Amino acid sequence: MRLHQNPIRILVMVIVSIIILGLSIYTVIIFRRHNPMVNILDLSAGAAEQAVRDTMQIQANNLQQFQILSNEIWGTKRILLYTYIVQPPQRQAHQEVGFALTEIRNGWSTIPGKSVADTQHPEPITYSTAQYNGYPIVFGRIRDLRVNKISAIFSYGTELTVHRGGDGVLITGPRGTDLRELLLYDNQGNVIKAYPTNNVSEPSKWK
């Protein structure tokens, strides 16, 4: 009996596996069909970057060495971190870092964020905070090569840590919280510098 049952069991298992695979593929197709934003966001990094460049009016504002530091999907939008050097009339040139959001509104449009100038005195990081619809956003540029990871501590003790992947820093915290402390670590896990703050993030005027 066993010799006759084994092939039947194998056949049943193969049929069940095929059914499960088919259902999985069908689920993915339906999800993609009803969520076209997934495909659009995956393929829109270049368009989002161009939208930010157009909004910044790089040539008109004499922004030099404009560079995108990160370009990530955030919900139904993309959030971009960038840096540039600006030369104000009759003033010394300085570097700034900022962020912007992009979304689809009759094509890709930009929601301007915020920018901050590099500090004048040596600091391992230039950073600032902002909010969008209640979400705190920490953004900046690492200036110290020793920095290996950055931890942002928000209200209610929520801590988010990112490892250095370049010069840019972009951390979005939980909705309804504010940044309480920013910690910079080296490769050994030692704190290079801590930035405690009791300041509430700048309220958002964006809609």
Short mmCIF file of N, CA and C in Angstrom, two decimals, residues 16-179:
data_model
loop_
_atom_site.label_atom_id
_atom_site.label_comp_id
_atom_site.label_asym_id
_atom_site.label_seq_id
_atom_site.Cartn_x
_atom_site.Cartn_y
_atom_site.Cartn_z
N VAL A 16 -1.19 21.15 -4.45
CA VAL A 16 -1.38 22.17 -3.42
C VAL A 16 -0.37 23.30 -3.56
N SER A 17 0.89 22.96 -3.85
CA SER A 17 1.93 23.97 -4.02
C SER A 17 1.61 24.89 -5.19
N ILE A 18 1.13 24.31 -6.28
CA ILE A 18 0.77 25.10 -7.46
C ILE A 18 -0.38 26.04 -7.14
N ILE A 19 -1.36 25.56 -6.38
CA ILE A 19 -2.49 26.41 -6.00
C ILE A 19 -2.03 27.57 -5.13
N ILE A 20 -1.17 27.27 -4.16
CA ILE A 20 -0.67 28.33 -3.27
C ILE A 20 0.12 29.37 -4.05
N LEU A 21 0.97 28.92 -4.96
CA LEU A 21 1.76 29.83 -5.79
C LEU A 21 0.85 30.70 -6.64
N GLY A 22 -0.17 30.07 -7.22
CA GLY A 22 -1.10 30.83 -8.05
C GLY A 22 -1.83 31.89 -7.26
N LEU A 23 -2.26 31.56 -6.05
CA LEU A 23 -2.95 32.54 -5.20
C LEU A 23 -2.03 33.69 -4.82
N SER A 24 -0.76 33.37 -4.57
CA SER A 24 0.21 34.41 -4.20
C SER A 24 0.41 35.39 -5.36
N ILE A 25 0.56 34.84 -6.57
CA ILE A 25 0.75 35.70 -7.75
C ILE A 25 -0.49 36.54 -7.98
N TYR A 26 -1.66 35.95 -7.82
CA TYR A 26 -2.92 36.67 -8.02
C TYR A 26 -3.04 37.82 -7.03
N THR A 27 -2.65 37.56 -5.76
CA THR A 27 -2.72 38.60 -4.73
C THR A 27 -1.82 39.77 -5.07
N VAL A 28 -0.60 39.48 -5.54
CA VAL A 28 0.34 40.55 -5.91
C VAL A 28 -0.23 41.37 -7.07
N ILE A 29 -0.80 40.69 -8.08
CA ILE A 29 -1.36 41.39 -9.24
C ILE A 29 -2.49 42.31 -8.81
N ILE A 30 -3.40 41.81 -7.97
CA ILE A 30 -4.52 42.61 -7.50
C ILE A 30 -4.03 43.80 -6.69
N PHE A 31 -3.04 43.57 -5.83
CA PHE A 31 -2.49 44.66 -5.01
C PHE A 31 -1.90 45.75 -5.88
N ARG A 32 -1.13 45.33 -6.87
CA ARG A 32 -0.52 46.31 -7.77
C ARG A 32 -1.57 47.05 -8.57
N ARG A 33 -2.62 46.35 -8.99
CA ARG A 33 -3.65 46.96 -9.81
C ARG A 33 -4.42 48.01 -9.03
N HIS A 34 -4.69 47.74 -7.75
CA HIS A 34 -5.45 48.67 -6.93
C HIS A 34 -4.56 49.64 -6.18
N ASN A 35 -3.27 49.48 -6.29
CA ASN A 35 -2.33 50.40 -5.64
C ASN A 35 -1.27 50.83 -6.66
N PRO A 36 -1.68 51.55 -7.70
CA PRO A 36 -0.71 51.96 -8.72
C PRO A 36 0.37 52.88 -8.18
N MET A 37 0.09 53.51 -7.01
CA MET A 37 1.08 54.39 -6.43
C MET A 37 2.38 53.66 -6.12
N VAL A 38 2.28 52.36 -5.80
CA VAL A 38 3.47 51.56 -5.50
C VAL A 38 4.41 51.56 -6.69
N ASN A 39 3.87 51.27 -7.87
CA ASN A 39 4.68 51.24 -9.07
C ASN A 39 5.22 52.63 -9.40
N ILE A 40 4.37 53.65 -9.27
CA ILE A 40 4.77 55.01 -9.61
C ILE A 40 5.92 55.48 -8.73
N LEU A 41 5.81 55.24 -7.43
CA LEU A 41 6.85 55.68 -6.51
C LEU A 41 8.16 54.95 -6.76
N ASP A 42 8.07 53.65 -7.10
CA ASP A 42 9.28 52.88 -7.37
C ASP A 42 10.05 53.43 -8.56
N LEU A 43 9.34 53.96 -9.53
CA LEU A 43 9.96 54.36 -10.79
C LEU A 43 10.15 55.87 -10.91
N SER A 44 9.84 56.62 -9.83
CA SER A 44 9.76 58.07 -9.97
C SER A 44 10.91 58.83 -9.34
N ALA A 45 11.98 58.18 -8.96
CA ALA A 45 13.07 58.87 -8.27
C ALA A 45 13.62 60.02 -9.12
N GLY A 46 13.84 59.76 -10.40
CA GLY A 46 14.39 60.79 -11.28
C GLY A 46 13.43 61.96 -11.47
N ALA A 47 12.14 61.66 -11.65
CA ALA A 47 11.15 62.71 -11.83
C ALA A 47 11.01 63.56 -10.57
N ALA A 48 11.07 62.92 -9.41
CA ALA A 48 10.97 63.64 -8.15
C ALA A 48 12.16 64.58 -7.97
N GLU A 49 13.34 64.09 -8.32
CA GLU A 49 14.54 64.92 -8.22
C GLU A 49 14.44 66.13 -9.15
N GLN A 50 13.95 65.92 -10.36
CA GLN A 50 13.83 67.02 -11.31
C GLN A 50 12.83 68.05 -10.81
N ALA A 51 11.75 67.59 -10.18
CA ALA A 51 10.75 68.51 -9.64
C ALA A 51 11.37 69.40 -8.56
N VAL A 52 12.21 68.82 -7.72
CA VAL A 52 12.87 69.60 -6.67
C VAL A 52 13.83 70.60 -7.30
N ARG A 53 14.58 70.16 -8.29
CA ARG A 53 15.53 71.06 -8.96
C ARG A 53 14.79 72.25 -9.59
N ASP A 54 13.65 71.97 -10.21
CA ASP A 54 12.88 73.04 -10.85
C ASP A 54 12.35 74.02 -9.82
N THR A 55 11.88 73.50 -8.69
CA THR A 55 11.34 74.36 -7.64
C THR A 55 12.43 75.22 -7.01
N MET A 56 13.60 74.65 -6.82
CA MET A 56 14.70 75.40 -6.21
C MET A 56 15.25 76.48 -7.13
N GLN A 57 14.97 76.37 -8.43
CA GLN A 57 15.47 77.34 -9.42
C GLN A 57 16.97 77.56 -9.23
N ILE A 58 17.69 76.50 -9.44
CA ILE A 58 19.12 76.46 -9.12
C ILE A 58 19.90 77.59 -9.80
N GLN A 59 19.70 77.76 -11.10
CA GLN A 59 20.46 78.78 -11.82
C GLN A 59 20.02 80.18 -11.44
N ALA A 60 18.71 80.40 -11.32
CA ALA A 60 18.20 81.73 -11.00
C ALA A 60 18.65 82.17 -9.62
N ASN A 61 18.74 81.24 -8.69
CA ASN A 61 19.16 81.57 -7.32
C ASN A 61 20.65 81.40 -7.11
N ASN A 62 21.37 81.09 -8.18
CA ASN A 62 22.83 80.95 -8.12
C ASN A 62 23.25 79.91 -7.09
N LEU A 63 22.58 78.77 -7.12
CA LEU A 63 22.94 77.68 -6.21
C LEU A 63 23.99 76.81 -6.89
N GLN A 64 25.11 76.66 -6.26
CA GLN A 64 26.23 75.93 -6.85
C GLN A 64 26.39 74.56 -6.18
N GLN A 65 26.90 73.62 -6.95
CA GLN A 65 27.17 72.26 -6.46
C GLN A 65 25.93 71.64 -5.81
N PHE A 66 24.79 71.83 -6.44
CA PHE A 66 23.55 71.23 -5.94
C PHE A 66 23.65 69.72 -6.03
N GLN A 67 23.34 69.03 -4.93
CA GLN A 67 23.51 67.57 -4.88
C GLN A 67 22.40 66.94 -4.04
N ILE A 68 21.82 65.87 -4.57
CA ILE A 68 20.83 65.10 -3.82
C ILE A 68 21.57 64.09 -2.93
N LEU A 69 21.33 64.16 -1.63
CA LEU A 69 21.98 63.25 -0.69
C LEU A 69 21.18 61.98 -0.48
N SER A 70 19.85 62.08 -0.56
CA SER A 70 19.00 60.89 -0.44
C SER A 70 17.67 61.17 -1.11
N ASN A 71 17.02 60.10 -1.57
CA ASN A 71 15.76 60.20 -2.31
C ASN A 71 14.96 58.95 -1.95
N GLU A 72 14.05 59.07 -1.00
CA GLU A 72 13.39 57.90 -0.44
C GLU A 72 11.87 57.99 -0.55
N ILE A 73 11.23 56.83 -0.57
CA ILE A 73 9.77 56.77 -0.52
C ILE A 73 9.32 56.99 0.91
N TRP A 74 8.32 57.85 1.09
CA TRP A 74 7.75 58.11 2.40
C TRP A 74 6.23 58.15 2.28
N GLY A 75 5.59 57.05 2.60
CA GLY A 75 4.14 56.95 2.43
C GLY A 75 3.79 57.02 0.95
N THR A 76 2.94 57.98 0.58
CA THR A 76 2.56 58.17 -0.82
C THR A 76 3.37 59.29 -1.47
N LYS A 77 4.46 59.68 -0.82
CA LYS A 77 5.30 60.74 -1.34
C LYS A 77 6.75 60.26 -1.41
N ARG A 78 7.59 61.11 -1.96
CA ARG A 78 9.04 60.90 -1.86
C ARG A 78 9.60 62.08 -1.08
N ILE A 79 10.59 61.80 -0.24
CA ILE A 79 11.24 62.84 0.55
C ILE A 79 12.71 62.88 0.14
N LEU A 80 13.18 64.06 -0.22
CA LEU A 80 14.53 64.22 -0.76
C LEU A 80 15.35 65.14 0.14
N LEU A 81 16.58 64.75 0.36
CA LEU A 81 17.54 65.55 1.12
C LEU A 81 18.60 66.05 0.16
N TYR A 82 18.92 67.33 0.24
CA TYR A 82 19.86 67.90 -0.73
C TYR A 82 20.78 68.91 -0.05
N THR A 83 21.85 69.24 -0.73
CA THR A 83 22.79 70.25 -0.25
C THR A 83 23.25 71.09 -1.42
N TYR A 84 23.70 72.29 -1.12
CA TYR A 84 24.17 73.21 -2.17
C TYR A 84 24.99 74.32 -1.51
N ILE A 85 25.69 75.06 -2.34
CA ILE A 85 26.43 76.24 -1.91
C ILE A 85 25.74 77.47 -2.51
N VAL A 86 25.45 78.43 -1.67
CA VAL A 86 24.78 79.64 -2.13
C VAL A 86 25.73 80.83 -1.96
N GLN A 87 25.66 81.75 -2.93
CA GLN A 87 26.51 82.94 -2.92
C GLN A 87 25.62 84.18 -2.88
N PRO A 88 25.27 84.64 -1.68
CA PRO A 88 24.44 85.85 -1.58
C PRO A 88 25.22 87.07 -2.09
N PRO A 89 24.53 88.07 -2.61
CA PRO A 89 25.23 89.28 -3.09
C PRO A 89 26.02 89.95 -1.98
N GLN A 90 27.28 90.20 -2.26
CA GLN A 90 28.17 90.91 -1.34
C GLN A 90 28.30 90.22 0.02
N ARG A 91 28.12 88.92 0.01
CA ARG A 91 28.30 88.14 1.25
C ARG A 91 29.10 86.89 0.94
N GLN A 92 29.64 86.29 1.98
CA GLN A 92 30.46 85.10 1.80
C GLN A 92 29.59 83.90 1.45
N ALA A 93 30.10 83.08 0.53
CA ALA A 93 29.38 81.86 0.14
C ALA A 93 29.33 80.90 1.32
N HIS A 94 28.24 80.15 1.42
CA HIS A 94 28.12 79.16 2.49
C HIS A 94 27.30 77.97 2.00
N GLN A 95 27.45 76.86 2.67
CA GLN A 95 26.75 75.64 2.30
C GLN A 95 25.48 75.49 3.13
N GLU A 96 24.44 74.98 2.50
CA GLU A 96 23.19 74.71 3.18
C GLU A 96 22.73 73.30 2.87
N VAL A 97 21.92 72.75 3.77
CA VAL A 97 21.32 71.44 3.56
C VAL A 97 19.83 71.58 3.83
N GLY A 98 19.02 70.89 3.04
CA GLY A 98 17.58 71.01 3.20
C GLY A 98 16.87 69.76 2.70
N PHE A 99 15.55 69.77 2.83
CA PHE A 99 14.76 68.65 2.34
C PHE A 99 13.48 69.18 1.69
N ALA A 100 12.86 68.34 0.90
CA ALA A 100 11.59 68.68 0.27
C ALA A 100 10.82 67.39 0.03
N LEU A 101 9.50 67.51 -0.08
CA LEU A 101 8.64 66.38 -0.40
C LEU A 101 8.10 66.54 -1.81
N THR A 102 7.87 65.43 -2.46
CA THR A 102 7.25 65.48 -3.78
C THR A 102 6.03 64.56 -3.79
N GLU A 103 5.03 64.94 -4.54
CA GLU A 103 3.83 64.13 -4.68
C GLU A 103 3.23 64.37 -6.06
N ILE A 104 2.30 63.51 -6.45
CA ILE A 104 1.68 63.63 -7.76
C ILE A 104 0.47 64.54 -7.66
N ARG A 105 0.53 65.65 -8.37
CA ARG A 105 -0.60 66.58 -8.53
C ARG A 105 -0.53 67.11 -9.95
N ASN A 106 -1.21 66.44 -10.86
CA ASN A 106 -1.09 66.80 -12.28
C ASN A 106 0.38 66.77 -12.70
N GLY A 107 1.04 65.68 -12.38
CA GLY A 107 2.48 65.57 -12.57
C GLY A 107 3.14 65.70 -11.21
N TRP A 108 4.45 65.57 -11.18
CA TRP A 108 5.16 65.64 -9.90
C TRP A 108 5.32 67.08 -9.46
N SER A 109 4.87 67.38 -8.25
CA SER A 109 5.02 68.72 -7.70
C SER A 109 5.80 68.62 -6.40
N THR A 110 6.39 69.74 -6.02
CA THR A 110 7.25 69.78 -4.84
C THR A 110 6.57 70.52 -3.70
N ILE A 111 6.68 69.95 -2.51
CA ILE A 111 6.25 70.63 -1.29
C ILE A 111 7.52 71.10 -0.59
N PRO A 112 7.84 72.39 -0.68
CA PRO A 112 9.09 72.87 -0.09
C PRO A 112 9.16 72.55 1.40
N GLY A 113 10.34 72.15 1.82
CA GLY A 113 10.54 71.83 3.23
C GLY A 113 11.25 72.95 3.95
N LYS A 114 12.47 72.69 4.36
CA LYS A 114 13.23 73.65 5.15
C LYS A 114 14.70 73.43 4.88
N SER A 115 15.49 74.47 5.04
CA SER A 115 16.95 74.34 4.87
C SER A 115 17.65 75.03 6.03
N VAL A 116 18.90 74.63 6.25
CA VAL A 116 19.68 75.21 7.34
C VAL A 116 21.11 75.38 6.86
N ALA A 117 21.74 76.47 7.26
CA ALA A 117 23.12 76.75 6.86
C ALA A 117 24.09 76.01 7.76
N ASP A 118 25.24 75.66 7.21
CA ASP A 118 26.28 75.02 8.01
C ASP A 118 26.68 75.92 9.17
N THR A 119 26.96 75.31 10.29
CA THR A 119 27.41 76.08 11.45
C THR A 119 28.78 76.68 11.18
N GLN A 120 29.03 77.82 11.78
CA GLN A 120 30.30 78.51 11.56
C GLN A 120 31.44 77.88 12.34
N HIS A 121 31.14 77.29 13.49
CA HIS A 121 32.19 76.67 14.30
C HIS A 121 32.18 75.16 14.03
N PRO A 122 33.30 74.51 14.23
CA PRO A 122 33.39 73.07 13.92
C PRO A 122 32.39 72.24 14.72
N GLU A 123 31.53 71.54 14.03
CA GLU A 123 30.57 70.64 14.65
C GLU A 123 30.55 69.35 13.82
N PRO A 124 30.34 68.20 14.48
CA PRO A 124 30.31 66.95 13.72
C PRO A 124 29.10 66.81 12.81
N ILE A 125 28.08 67.65 13.01
CA ILE A 125 26.88 67.56 12.19
C ILE A 125 26.20 68.92 12.12
N THR A 126 25.62 69.21 10.97
CA THR A 126 24.71 70.33 10.82
C THR A 126 23.32 69.75 10.69
N TYR A 127 22.39 70.16 11.55
CA TYR A 127 21.06 69.56 11.48
C TYR A 127 20.00 70.55 11.94
N SER A 128 18.76 70.23 11.62
CA SER A 128 17.62 71.00 12.09
C SER A 128 16.42 70.07 12.11
N THR A 129 15.28 70.60 12.57
CA THR A 129 14.06 69.80 12.63
C THR A 129 12.91 70.57 12.00
N ALA A 130 11.91 69.83 11.57
CA ALA A 130 10.69 70.41 11.03
C ALA A 130 9.58 69.40 11.27
N GLN A 131 8.36 69.76 10.89
CA GLN A 131 7.24 68.85 11.00
C GLN A 131 6.43 68.86 9.72
N TYR A 132 5.84 67.72 9.43
CA TYR A 132 4.89 67.63 8.32
C TYR A 132 3.69 66.81 8.78
N ASN A 133 2.54 67.48 8.86
CA ASN A 133 1.32 66.81 9.32
C ASN A 133 1.51 66.08 10.65
N GLY A 134 2.28 66.69 11.54
CA GLY A 134 2.48 66.11 12.86
C GLY A 134 3.65 65.16 12.97
N TYR A 135 4.31 64.85 11.85
CA TYR A 135 5.47 63.95 11.88
C TYR A 135 6.75 64.78 12.01
N PRO A 136 7.57 64.52 13.02
CA PRO A 136 8.84 65.25 13.14
C PRO A 136 9.86 64.73 12.12
N ILE A 137 10.57 65.65 11.53
CA ILE A 137 11.59 65.30 10.54
C ILE A 137 12.92 65.89 11.00
N VAL A 138 13.92 65.04 11.16
CA VAL A 138 15.27 65.46 11.51
C VAL A 138 16.12 65.33 10.25
N PHE A 139 16.77 66.40 9.85
CA PHE A 139 17.57 66.36 8.63
C PHE A 139 18.87 67.12 8.83
N GLY A 140 19.89 66.74 8.08
CA GLY A 140 21.16 67.42 8.20
C GLY A 140 22.26 66.77 7.38
N ARG A 141 23.48 67.20 7.65
CA ARG A 141 24.65 66.69 6.93
C ARG A 141 25.77 66.41 7.92
N ILE A 142 26.33 65.20 7.83
CA ILE A 142 27.43 64.81 8.71
C ILE A 142 28.72 65.47 8.25
N ARG A 143 29.45 66.03 9.20
CA ARG A 143 30.70 66.73 8.87
C ARG A 143 31.92 66.04 9.46
N ASP A 144 31.70 65.05 10.30
CA ASP A 144 32.80 64.36 10.99
C ASP A 144 32.87 62.92 10.49
N LEU A 145 34.03 62.53 9.96
CA LEU A 145 34.20 61.18 9.40
C LEU A 145 34.10 60.10 10.47
N ARG A 146 34.24 60.45 11.73
CA ARG A 146 34.17 59.44 12.79
C ARG A 146 32.74 58.95 13.03
N VAL A 147 31.76 59.73 12.62
CA VAL A 147 30.37 59.37 12.89
C VAL A 147 29.98 58.13 12.10
N ASN A 148 29.51 57.11 12.82
CA ASN A 148 29.11 55.85 12.20
C ASN A 148 27.60 55.64 12.22
N LYS A 149 26.96 56.12 13.28
CA LYS A 149 25.50 56.00 13.36
C LYS A 149 24.93 57.16 14.15
N ILE A 150 23.65 57.42 13.93
CA ILE A 150 22.97 58.53 14.58
C ILE A 150 21.68 58.01 15.20
N SER A 151 21.45 58.38 16.44
CA SER A 151 20.21 58.01 17.13
C SER A 151 19.42 59.27 17.46
N ALA A 152 18.14 59.24 17.13
CA ALA A 152 17.24 60.33 17.45
C ALA A 152 16.24 59.84 18.50
N ILE A 153 16.20 60.53 19.62
CA ILE A 153 15.26 60.18 20.69
C ILE A 153 14.12 61.18 20.68
N PHE A 154 12.90 60.66 20.54
CA PHE A 154 11.72 61.51 20.45
C PHE A 154 10.92 61.44 21.75
N SER A 155 9.84 62.19 21.78
CA SER A 155 8.95 62.18 22.95
C SER A 155 8.53 60.77 23.29
N TYR A 156 8.26 60.54 24.57
CA TYR A 156 7.81 59.25 25.09
C TYR A 156 8.88 58.17 24.96
N GLY A 157 10.14 58.58 24.74
CA GLY A 157 11.24 57.63 24.74
C GLY A 157 11.47 56.87 23.46
N THR A 158 10.74 57.18 22.41
CA THR A 158 10.94 56.49 21.12
C THR A 158 12.32 56.84 20.57
N GLU A 159 13.10 55.80 20.24
CA GLU A 159 14.46 56.01 19.72
C GLU A 159 14.59 55.34 18.36
N LEU A 160 15.06 56.10 17.38
CA LEU A 160 15.29 55.58 16.04
C LEU A 160 16.76 55.78 15.70
N THR A 161 17.39 54.73 15.20
CA THR A 161 18.82 54.77 14.90
C THR A 161 19.06 54.44 13.42
N VAL A 162 19.91 55.22 12.78
CA VAL A 162 20.29 54.97 11.39
C VAL A 162 21.80 54.90 11.30
N HIS A 163 22.30 54.01 10.46
CA HIS A 163 23.73 53.92 10.23
C HIS A 163 24.12 54.83 9.07
N ARG A 164 25.29 55.34 9.16
CA ARG A 164 25.75 56.28 8.14
C ARG A 164 25.87 55.58 6.79
N GLY A 165 25.21 56.14 5.79
CA GLY A 165 25.30 55.62 4.43
C GLY A 165 25.82 56.65 3.47
N GLY A 166 26.22 57.79 3.98
CA GLY A 166 26.71 58.90 3.18
C GLY A 166 26.80 60.11 4.10
N ASP A 167 26.76 61.30 3.52
CA ASP A 167 26.86 62.51 4.34
C ASP A 167 25.51 62.99 4.85
N GLY A 168 24.42 62.51 4.26
CA GLY A 168 23.11 63.01 4.64
C GLY A 168 22.50 62.27 5.81
N VAL A 169 21.68 62.98 6.59
CA VAL A 169 20.93 62.41 7.71
C VAL A 169 19.47 62.80 7.53
N LEU A 170 18.59 61.81 7.53
CA LEU A 170 17.15 62.06 7.40
C LEU A 170 16.41 61.03 8.23
N ILE A 171 15.76 61.49 9.29
CA ILE A 171 15.04 60.60 10.20
C ILE A 171 13.64 61.18 10.42
N THR A 172 12.62 60.36 10.19
CA THR A 172 11.25 60.78 10.44
C THR A 172 10.72 60.03 11.66
N GLY A 173 10.26 60.77 12.65
CA GLY A 173 9.80 60.17 13.89
C GLY A 173 8.31 59.89 13.90
N PRO A 174 7.82 59.30 14.98
CA PRO A 174 6.39 58.99 15.09
C PRO A 174 5.54 60.26 15.13
N ARG A 175 4.35 60.15 14.62
CA ARG A 175 3.44 61.30 14.60
C ARG A 175 3.10 61.75 16.02
N GLY A 176 3.07 63.05 16.22
CA GLY A 176 2.72 63.60 17.51
C GLY A 176 3.87 63.68 18.49
N THR A 177 5.10 63.43 18.04
CA THR A 177 6.26 63.51 18.92
C THR A 177 7.18 64.63 18.47
N ASP A 178 8.18 64.90 19.30
CA ASP A 178 9.19 65.91 18.99
C ASP A 178 10.56 65.35 19.33
N LEU A 179 11.58 65.87 18.66
CA LEU A 179 12.95 65.44 18.95
C LEU A 179 13.37 65.93 20.32
#
